[in-house]
Amino acid sequence: MKETKSVSDDSAVAESVSSVLYKNMVYLEQFAESILGYTSKYNSNMSISYAPENLIGKPSKFPDYGDFPETYMLRSYGKWWHKSEATQAHYMPQDADPVIAEDYVSVKFEYPVFPDLIIIYETYNPGAVVRLWGRMTGNSWKLLWEGPPQLCTQTSRKFTVKIKKIPNTINEVRIELNQSLLKYHTSLDAILLAGYRPKSALQSSIITKDLLNSISPKKTLKEIPPSCNDICENTDYFSSLPYEVLVHIFHYLDLRSLCRCSQVNQRFFEASVDASLYRELSLKRYWHKVDRNTLSYLMARCKTLKKLDLSWCGNDNMISEEIFVEFLQKCGSYLTHLSLGNCDFVKMTSLEQIGKCQEITDLRLRNAQCCSWRYNALANLKKLTALDLYSSNIVDDLLIDILKSNPNLKHLIIDFCSDLERLDQVTKVASQYNKNLITWSSWKTQSLTSVGVTNLARCNLLKELDLGWCLLLSDPGDCLERIAHGCKDLRRLIISGWRGINDHLLLPVIRSCKNLTQLDLLGVKTISKDIVERILASLSKLELLEISFCDSINSEQVAVWRQQYPQVTIQRSCEYVVVDYWDL
């Protein structure tokens, strides 16, 4: 009798051959050698403290736990940033990612390997990692692992998960993070990539070309049992629905489902390309797939487009500036909201075309780096209510022109804009032309003085004022008193790192700004416990008080306040190291 060999036997042979193949490779463990990109940081441009570059090489602090400037720290944490009125709402809620990534950092390693293990050394407030990607430089990104953010114990850890086995070598890793569950900033110390390095091109080809699968026969679909055929009816219930009802149903679908529906039949196709389905478009979660073909595909559908989020998309030349400009020319007539965070294709011609989209009210160009003088095209916009230029290279004169052209501006974010050298003049213009300002955020900009802060006191509608690290060494004078009297509806005040602040200078804020919910005094070394007690007793709406690195306040006293005022989150960093905060 002739013996038959089962599919399971062939699979076992293939798995055995694969195991031997990997064993004959070099198992390599390596740490990151360079930083490729990131969306968030804590350090200023001239400092290495808390910088992304601290991820390079072996861990410097692990297994110690605490707030170490030798690690990489992200700016935001918890729910507090989402409460800001300036926060960008999701443009397409029905297509929101079930595992939302708020930030990312990508790193490069010296040697390509077939990945086996990734270890992330977390030294402060772990639990933010939600997704791991890998690729060989220039190739497509492959998802290696994903999971929701975690609530973790307050201890350092090696974050290690079982990653997906892929038939590709990688030398780049991208980490996506969600800090929404964190009580304070998270810190990463190092990233280790372990895997198998081929000794020869033959070893690599056998795996990357999937030659081992030729050992096993292709699996075929089983026939549907006759009993199931009785259940499966061919009636098309959708055919009786009016076109408008079908389109209404499609409004609840995400983009992936919408594309699939377009392939069902002619009727579904016609409904799926209805322009009303593409008025609000968010492609951020598909950053690894979006390319010039995606924009070409959408051009015919986005004739009435109003909101577009392309953040994180198009890098590595996946989208050219030419195709983006063409897209705006054909689909930008009704555009009101445009978000292009970390988009490398945003250059000179892009800004010029954006300036021609006259209906834009909300523009976000986070981490945009192009010829600074090209920002003058944005002064052609007249209806802006929100402008986010976080870590862009805009200069004073062009920002002033934009402010003068947009009297209805409500939210301005210019954090980390290091090319702004005359912020006192910028605030003077804002106080004259932008009376509706609700949010001013200039965190870690360097040219602001007390004169410039005083100018903002004339923006009487201000609710959110972020001046963190702006007046490191300058004498604040009476600028806080002016702010307190002029902006009595302040809800959020960040003055971290203001060396010249004392108890007396804070009194006007306590007396006048009764609606404060967030007050950040991090690194204000000279304030006493008496003024903190007065803050807690007087500001009944306070939700967050940041008093880390305030030398006159000890941890024991903080513990007492937390018991007395449980409704207030009182932040106190783990100060295990001596930090000169004026250099951050």
mmCIF file with all atom_site columns, C-alpha atoms in Angstrom, residues 349-496:
data_model
loop_
_atom_site.group_PDB
_atom_site.id
_atom_site.type_symbol
_atom_site.label_atom_id
_atom_site.label_alt_id
_atom_site.label_comp_id
_atom_site.label_asym_id
_atom_site.label_entity_id
_atom_site.label_seq_id
_atom_site.pdbx_PDB_ins_code
_atom_site.Cartn_x
_atom_site.Cartn_y
_atom_site.Cartn_z
_atom_site.occupancy
_atom_site.B_iso_or_equiv
_atom_site.pdbx_formal_charge
_atom_site.auth_seq_id
_atom_site.auth_comp_id
_atom_site.auth_asym_id
_atom_site.auth_atom_id
_atom_site.pdbx_PDB_model_num
ATOM 1   C CA . THR A 1 349 ? 4.982   75.263 -3.109 1.00 0.00 ? 349 THR A CA 1
ATOM 2   C CA . SER A 1 350 ? 2.771   73.554 -0.528 1.00 0.00 ? 350 SER A CA 1
ATOM 3   C CA . LEU A 1 351 ? 2.635   76.662 1.640  1.00 0.00 ? 351 LEU A CA 1
ATOM 4   C CA . GLU A 1 352 ? 1.830   78.804 -1.368 1.00 0.00 ? 352 GLU A CA 1
ATOM 5   C CA . GLN A 1 353 ? -1.070  76.538 -2.310 1.00 0.00 ? 353 GLN A CA 1
ATOM 6   C CA . ILE A 1 354 ? -2.316  76.386 1.293  1.00 0.00 ? 354 ILE A CA 1
ATOM 7   C CA . GLY A 1 355 ? -2.394  80.183 1.232  1.00 0.00 ? 355 GLY A CA 1
ATOM 8   C CA . LYS A 1 356 ? -4.832  79.991 -1.682 1.00 0.00 ? 356 LYS A CA 1
ATOM 9   C CA . CYS A 1 357 ? -7.336  77.872 0.282  1.00 0.00 ? 357 CYS A CA 1
ATOM 10  C CA . GLN A 1 358 ? -9.243  80.907 1.463  1.00 0.00 ? 358 GLN A CA 1
ATOM 11  C CA . GLU A 1 359 ? -11.810 79.038 3.597  1.00 0.00 ? 359 GLU A CA 1
ATOM 12  C CA . ILE A 1 360 ? -9.269  77.528 6.017  1.00 0.00 ? 360 ILE A CA 1
ATOM 13  C CA . THR A 1 361 ? -10.036 78.331 9.650  1.00 0.00 ? 361 THR A CA 1
ATOM 14  C CA . ASP A 1 362 ? -7.947  75.664 11.417 1.00 0.00 ? 362 ASP A CA 1
ATOM 15  C CA . LEU A 1 363 ? -4.353  75.045 10.229 1.00 0.00 ? 363 LEU A CA 1
ATOM 16  C CA . ARG A 1 364 ? -1.846  72.740 11.908 1.00 0.00 ? 364 ARG A CA 1
ATOM 17  C CA . LEU A 1 365 ? 1.744   72.462 10.647 1.00 0.00 ? 365 LEU A CA 1
ATOM 18  C CA . ARG A 1 366 ? 3.512   70.767 13.543 1.00 0.00 ? 366 ARG A CA 1
ATOM 19  C CA . ASN A 1 367 ? 7.230   70.141 13.013 1.00 0.00 ? 367 ASN A CA 1
ATOM 20  C CA . ALA A 1 368 ? 7.155   71.782 9.579  1.00 0.00 ? 368 ALA A CA 1
ATOM 21  C CA . GLN A 1 369 ? 10.647  72.678 8.348  1.00 0.00 ? 369 GLN A CA 1
ATOM 22  C CA . CYS A 1 370 ? 10.885  74.528 5.051  1.00 0.00 ? 370 CYS A CA 1
ATOM 23  C CA . CYS A 1 371 ? 12.216  77.844 3.746  1.00 0.00 ? 371 CYS A CA 1
ATOM 24  C CA . SER A 1 372 ? 11.069  80.210 6.469  1.00 0.00 ? 372 SER A CA 1
ATOM 25  C CA . TRP A 1 373 ? 10.225  83.096 4.157  1.00 0.00 ? 373 TRP A CA 1
ATOM 26  C CA . ARG A 1 374 ? 7.644   80.953 2.376  1.00 0.00 ? 374 ARG A CA 1
ATOM 27  C CA . TYR A 1 375 ? 5.377   81.235 5.414  1.00 0.00 ? 375 TYR A CA 1
ATOM 28  C CA . ASN A 1 376 ? 4.404   84.656 4.054  1.00 0.00 ? 376 ASN A CA 1
ATOM 29  C CA . ALA A 1 377 ? 1.870   82.834 1.850  1.00 0.00 ? 377 ALA A CA 1
ATOM 30  C CA . LEU A 1 378 ? -0.136  82.031 4.982  1.00 0.00 ? 378 LEU A CA 1
ATOM 31  C CA . ALA A 1 379 ? -0.792  85.746 5.446  1.00 0.00 ? 379 ALA A CA 1
ATOM 32  C CA . ASN A 1 380 ? -3.186  85.379 2.495  1.00 0.00 ? 380 ASN A CA 1
ATOM 33  C CA . LEU A 1 381 ? -5.495  83.429 4.794  1.00 0.00 ? 381 LEU A CA 1
ATOM 34  C CA . LYS A 1 382 ? -8.064  85.700 6.443  1.00 0.00 ? 382 LYS A CA 1
ATOM 35  C CA . LYS A 1 383 ? -10.335 83.364 8.412  1.00 0.00 ? 383 LYS A CA 1
ATOM 36  C CA . LEU A 1 384 ? -7.958  81.510 10.750 1.00 0.00 ? 384 LEU A CA 1
ATOM 37  C CA . THR A 1 385 ? -9.278  80.735 14.219 1.00 0.00 ? 385 THR A CA 1
ATOM 38  C CA . ALA A 1 386 ? -6.596  78.139 15.112 1.00 0.00 ? 386 ALA A CA 1
ATOM 39  C CA . LEU A 1 387 ? -2.932  78.047 14.069 1.00 0.00 ? 387 LEU A CA 1
ATOM 40  C CA . ASP A 1 388 ? -0.525  75.373 15.321 1.00 0.00 ? 388 ASP A CA 1
ATOM 41  C CA . LEU A 1 389 ? 3.111   75.914 14.298 1.00 0.00 ? 389 LEU A CA 1
ATOM 42  C CA . TYR A 1 390 ? 4.695   73.730 16.986 1.00 0.00 ? 390 TYR A CA 1
ATOM 43  C CA . SER A 1 391 ? 8.451   73.371 16.379 1.00 0.00 ? 391 SER A CA 1
ATOM 44  C CA . SER A 1 392 ? 8.320   75.021 12.973 1.00 0.00 ? 392 SER A CA 1
ATOM 45  C CA . ASN A 1 393 ? 10.909  77.460 11.651 1.00 0.00 ? 393 ASN A CA 1
ATOM 46  C CA . ILE A 1 394 ? 8.637   80.454 11.165 1.00 0.00 ? 394 ILE A CA 1
ATOM 47  C CA . VAL A 1 395 ? 10.227  83.870 11.837 1.00 0.00 ? 395 VAL A CA 1
ATOM 48  C CA . ASP A 1 396 ? 8.879   86.966 13.567 1.00 0.00 ? 396 ASP A CA 1
ATOM 49  C CA . ASP A 1 397 ? 7.933   89.181 10.619 1.00 0.00 ? 397 ASP A CA 1
ATOM 50  C CA . LEU A 1 398 ? 5.962   86.465 8.863  1.00 0.00 ? 398 LEU A CA 1
ATOM 51  C CA . LEU A 1 399 ? 4.128   85.454 12.030 1.00 0.00 ? 399 LEU A CA 1
ATOM 52  C CA . ILE A 1 400 ? 3.249   89.108 12.576 1.00 0.00 ? 400 ILE A CA 1
ATOM 53  C CA . ASP A 1 401 ? 1.826   89.328 9.049  1.00 0.00 ? 401 ASP A CA 1
ATOM 54  C CA . ILE A 1 402 ? -0.327  86.249 9.714  1.00 0.00 ? 402 ILE A CA 1
ATOM 55  C CA . LEU A 1 403 ? -1.617  87.700 12.988 1.00 0.00 ? 403 LEU A CA 1
ATOM 56  C CA . LYS A 1 404 ? -2.531  90.984 11.327 1.00 0.00 ? 404 LYS A CA 1
ATOM 57  C CA . SER A 1 405 ? -4.436  89.166 8.585  1.00 0.00 ? 405 SER A CA 1
ATOM 58  C CA . ASN A 1 406 ? -6.500  87.044 10.982 1.00 0.00 ? 406 ASN A CA 1
ATOM 59  C CA . PRO A 1 407 ? -8.356  89.136 13.561 1.00 0.00 ? 407 PRO A CA 1
ATOM 60  C CA . ASN A 1 408 ? -10.596 86.204 14.534 1.00 0.00 ? 408 ASN A CA 1
ATOM 61  C CA . LEU A 1 409 ? -7.686  83.996 15.639 1.00 0.00 ? 409 LEU A CA 1
ATOM 62  C CA . LYS A 1 410 ? -8.501  82.173 18.888 1.00 0.00 ? 410 LYS A CA 1
ATOM 63  C CA . HIS A 1 411 ? -5.745  79.598 19.325 1.00 0.00 ? 411 HIS A CA 1
ATOM 64  C CA . LEU A 1 412 ? -2.027  80.113 18.633 1.00 0.00 ? 412 LEU A CA 1
ATOM 65  C CA . ILE A 1 413 ? 0.594   77.430 19.343 1.00 0.00 ? 413 ILE A CA 1
ATOM 66  C CA . ILE A 1 414 ? 4.251   78.342 18.704 1.00 0.00 ? 414 ILE A CA 1
ATOM 67  C CA . ASP A 1 415 ? 6.017   75.986 21.140 1.00 0.00 ? 415 ASP A CA 1
ATOM 68  C CA . PHE A 1 416 ? 9.684   75.314 20.315 1.00 0.00 ? 416 PHE A CA 1
ATOM 69  C CA . CYS A 1 417 ? 9.730   77.927 17.516 1.00 0.00 ? 417 CYS A CA 1
ATOM 70  C CA . SER A 1 418 ? 13.370  78.797 18.100 1.00 0.00 ? 418 SER A CA 1
ATOM 71  C CA . ASP A 1 419 ? 13.621  81.178 15.120 1.00 0.00 ? 419 ASP A CA 1
ATOM 72  C CA . LEU A 1 420 ? 11.281  83.664 16.811 1.00 0.00 ? 420 LEU A CA 1
ATOM 73  C CA . GLU A 1 421 ? 13.664  86.292 18.173 1.00 0.00 ? 421 GLU A CA 1
ATOM 74  C CA . ARG A 1 422 ? 11.321  89.243 18.809 1.00 0.00 ? 422 ARG A CA 1
ATOM 75  C CA . LEU A 1 423 ? 8.406   87.731 20.691 1.00 0.00 ? 423 LEU A CA 1
ATOM 76  C CA . ASP A 1 424 ? 7.758   90.953 22.606 1.00 0.00 ? 424 ASP A CA 1
ATOM 77  C CA . GLN A 1 425 ? 6.863   92.566 19.296 1.00 0.00 ? 425 GLN A CA 1
ATOM 78  C CA . VAL A 1 426 ? 4.761   89.545 18.313 1.00 0.00 ? 426 VAL A CA 1
ATOM 79  C CA . THR A 1 427 ? 2.737   89.771 21.547 1.00 0.00 ? 427 THR A CA 1
ATOM 80  C CA . LYS A 1 428 ? 2.251   93.499 20.970 1.00 0.00 ? 428 LYS A CA 1
ATOM 81  C CA . VAL A 1 429 ? 0.746   92.809 17.553 1.00 0.00 ? 429 VAL A CA 1
ATOM 82  C CA . ALA A 1 430 ? -1.416  89.998 18.983 1.00 0.00 ? 430 ALA A CA 1
ATOM 83  C CA . SER A 1 431 ? -2.765  92.335 21.667 1.00 0.00 ? 431 SER A CA 1
ATOM 84  C CA . GLN A 1 432 ? -3.748  94.872 18.988 1.00 0.00 ? 432 GLN A CA 1
ATOM 85  C CA . TYR A 1 433 ? -5.083  92.625 16.208 1.00 0.00 ? 433 TYR A CA 1
ATOM 86  C CA . ASN A 1 434 ? -6.172  89.378 17.908 1.00 0.00 ? 434 ASN A CA 1
ATOM 87  C CA . LYS A 1 435 ? -8.561  90.412 20.644 1.00 0.00 ? 435 LYS A CA 1
ATOM 88  C CA . ASN A 1 436 ? -10.363 87.047 20.496 1.00 0.00 ? 436 ASN A CA 1
ATOM 89  C CA . LEU A 1 437 ? -7.328  84.999 21.565 1.00 0.00 ? 437 LEU A CA 1
ATOM 90  C CA . ILE A 1 438 ? -8.277  82.175 23.924 1.00 0.00 ? 438 ILE A CA 1
ATOM 91  C CA . THR A 1 439 ? -5.063  80.138 23.762 1.00 0.00 ? 439 THR A CA 1
ATOM 92  C CA . TRP A 1 440 ? -1.475  81.378 23.654 1.00 0.00 ? 440 TRP A CA 1
ATOM 93  C CA . SER A 1 441 ? 1.210   78.697 23.880 1.00 0.00 ? 441 SER A CA 1
ATOM 94  C CA . SER A 1 442 ? 4.900   79.567 23.429 1.00 0.00 ? 442 SER A CA 1
ATOM 95  C CA . TRP A 1 443 ? 6.517   76.847 25.544 1.00 0.00 ? 443 TRP A CA 1
ATOM 96  C CA . LYS A 1 444 ? 10.325  76.970 25.486 1.00 0.00 ? 444 LYS A CA 1
ATOM 97  C CA . THR A 1 445 ? 10.633  79.952 23.204 1.00 0.00 ? 445 THR A CA 1
ATOM 98  C CA . GLN A 1 446 ? 13.551  82.109 24.242 1.00 0.00 ? 446 GLN A CA 1
ATOM 99  C CA . SER A 1 447 ? 12.989  85.759 23.329 1.00 0.00 ? 447 SER A CA 1
ATOM 100 C CA . LEU A 1 448 ? 9.989   86.670 25.475 1.00 0.00 ? 448 LEU A CA 1
ATOM 101 C CA . THR A 1 449 ? 10.435  89.155 28.349 1.00 0.00 ? 449 THR A CA 1
ATOM 102 C CA . SER A 1 450 ? 8.097   90.561 30.990 1.00 0.00 ? 450 SER A CA 1
ATOM 103 C CA . VAL A 1 451 ? 7.202   93.327 28.522 1.00 0.00 ? 451 VAL A CA 1
ATOM 104 C CA . GLY A 1 452 ? 5.865   90.757 26.077 1.00 0.00 ? 452 GLY A CA 1
ATOM 105 C CA . VAL A 1 453 ? 3.896   88.984 28.814 1.00 0.00 ? 453 VAL A CA 1
ATOM 106 C CA . THR A 1 454 ? 2.368   92.290 29.839 1.00 0.00 ? 454 THR A CA 1
ATOM 107 C CA . ASN A 1 455 ? 1.221   92.801 26.253 1.00 0.00 ? 455 ASN A CA 1
ATOM 108 C CA . LEU A 1 456 ? -0.819  89.606 26.486 1.00 0.00 ? 456 LEU A CA 1
ATOM 109 C CA . ALA A 1 457 ? -2.741  91.048 29.436 1.00 0.00 ? 457 ALA A CA 1
ATOM 110 C CA . ARG A 1 458 ? -4.683  93.090 26.887 1.00 0.00 ? 458 ARG A CA 1
ATOM 111 C CA . CYS A 1 459 ? -6.068  89.877 25.380 1.00 0.00 ? 459 CYS A CA 1
ATOM 112 C CA . ASN A 1 460 ? -8.926  89.795 27.883 1.00 0.00 ? 460 ASN A CA 1
ATOM 113 C CA . LEU A 1 461 ? -10.508 86.576 26.598 1.00 0.00 ? 461 LEU A CA 1
ATOM 114 C CA . LEU A 1 462 ? -7.428  84.434 27.244 1.00 0.00 ? 462 LEU A CA 1
ATOM 115 C CA . LYS A 1 463 ? -8.225  81.155 28.981 1.00 0.00 ? 463 LYS A CA 1
ATOM 116 C CA . GLU A 1 464 ? -5.037  79.183 28.356 1.00 0.00 ? 464 GLU A CA 1
ATOM 117 C CA . LEU A 1 465 ? -1.599  80.736 28.735 1.00 0.00 ? 465 LEU A CA 1
ATOM 118 C CA . ASP A 1 466 ? 1.482   78.546 28.360 1.00 0.00 ? 466 ASP A CA 1
ATOM 119 C CA . LEU A 1 467 ? 4.682   80.498 29.016 1.00 0.00 ? 467 LEU A CA 1
ATOM 120 C CA . GLY A 1 468 ? 6.728   77.601 30.377 1.00 0.00 ? 468 GLY A CA 1
ATOM 121 C CA . TRP A 1 469 ? 10.510  78.152 30.312 1.00 0.00 ? 469 TRP A CA 1
ATOM 122 C CA . CYS A 1 470 ? 10.085  81.557 28.646 1.00 0.00 ? 470 CYS A CA 1
ATOM 123 C CA . LEU A 1 471 ? 11.383  83.754 31.480 1.00 0.00 ? 471 LEU A CA 1
ATOM 124 C CA . LEU A 1 472 ? 14.240  81.691 32.896 1.00 0.00 ? 472 LEU A CA 1
ATOM 125 C CA . LEU A 1 473 ? 16.486  84.488 34.080 1.00 0.00 ? 473 LEU A CA 1
ATOM 126 C CA . SER A 1 474 ? 14.445  87.612 33.359 1.00 0.00 ? 474 SER A CA 1
ATOM 127 C CA . ASP A 1 475 ? 12.871  89.662 36.108 1.00 0.00 ? 475 ASP A CA 1
ATOM 128 C CA . PRO A 1 476 ? 9.099   89.084 35.778 1.00 0.00 ? 476 PRO A CA 1
ATOM 129 C CA . GLY A 1 477 ? 8.299   92.460 37.283 1.00 0.00 ? 477 GLY A CA 1
ATOM 130 C CA . ASP A 1 478 ? 4.555   92.984 37.595 1.00 0.00 ? 478 ASP A CA 1
ATOM 131 C CA . CYS A 1 479 ? 3.621   91.057 34.425 1.00 0.00 ? 479 CYS A CA 1
ATOM 132 C CA . LEU A 1 480 ? 1.746   88.350 36.343 1.00 0.00 ? 480 LEU A CA 1
ATOM 133 C CA . GLU A 1 481 ? -0.291  90.983 38.149 1.00 0.00 ? 481 GLU A CA 1
ATOM 134 C CA . ARG A 1 482 ? -1.191  92.531 34.788 1.00 0.00 ? 482 ARG A CA 1
ATOM 135 C CA . ILE A 1 483 ? -2.169  89.112 33.438 1.00 0.00 ? 483 ILE A CA 1
ATOM 136 C CA . ALA A 1 484 ? -4.303  88.401 36.506 1.00 0.00 ? 484 ALA A CA 1
ATOM 137 C CA . HIS A 1 485 ? -6.186  91.702 36.189 1.00 0.00 ? 485 HIS A CA 1
ATOM 138 C CA . GLY A 1 486 ? -6.555  91.578 32.407 1.00 0.00 ? 486 GLY A CA 1
ATOM 139 C CA . CYS A 1 487 ? -7.320  87.859 31.930 1.00 0.00 ? 487 CYS A CA 1
ATOM 140 C CA . LYS A 1 488 ? -9.582  86.957 34.827 1.00 0.00 ? 488 LYS A CA 1
ATOM 141 C CA . ASP A 1 489 ? -11.084 83.965 33.034 1.00 0.00 ? 489 ASP A CA 1
ATOM 142 C CA . LEU A 1 490 ? -7.783  82.076 32.854 1.00 0.00 ? 490 LEU A CA 1
ATOM 143 C CA . ARG A 1 491 ? -8.269  78.311 33.144 1.00 0.00 ? 491 ARG A CA 1
ATOM 144 C CA . ARG A 1 492 ? -4.730  77.119 32.446 1.00 0.00 ? 492 ARG A CA 1
ATOM 145 C CA . LEU A 1 493 ? -1.511  78.915 33.420 1.00 0.00 ? 493 LEU A CA 1
ATOM 146 C CA . ILE A 1 494 ? 1.931   77.388 32.818 1.00 0.00 ? 494 ILE A CA 1
ATOM 147 C CA . ILE A 1 495 ? 4.913   79.372 34.109 1.00 0.00 ? 495 ILE A CA 1
ATOM 148 C CA . SER A 1 496 ? 7.315   76.505 34.779 1.00 0.00 ? 496 SER A CA 1
#
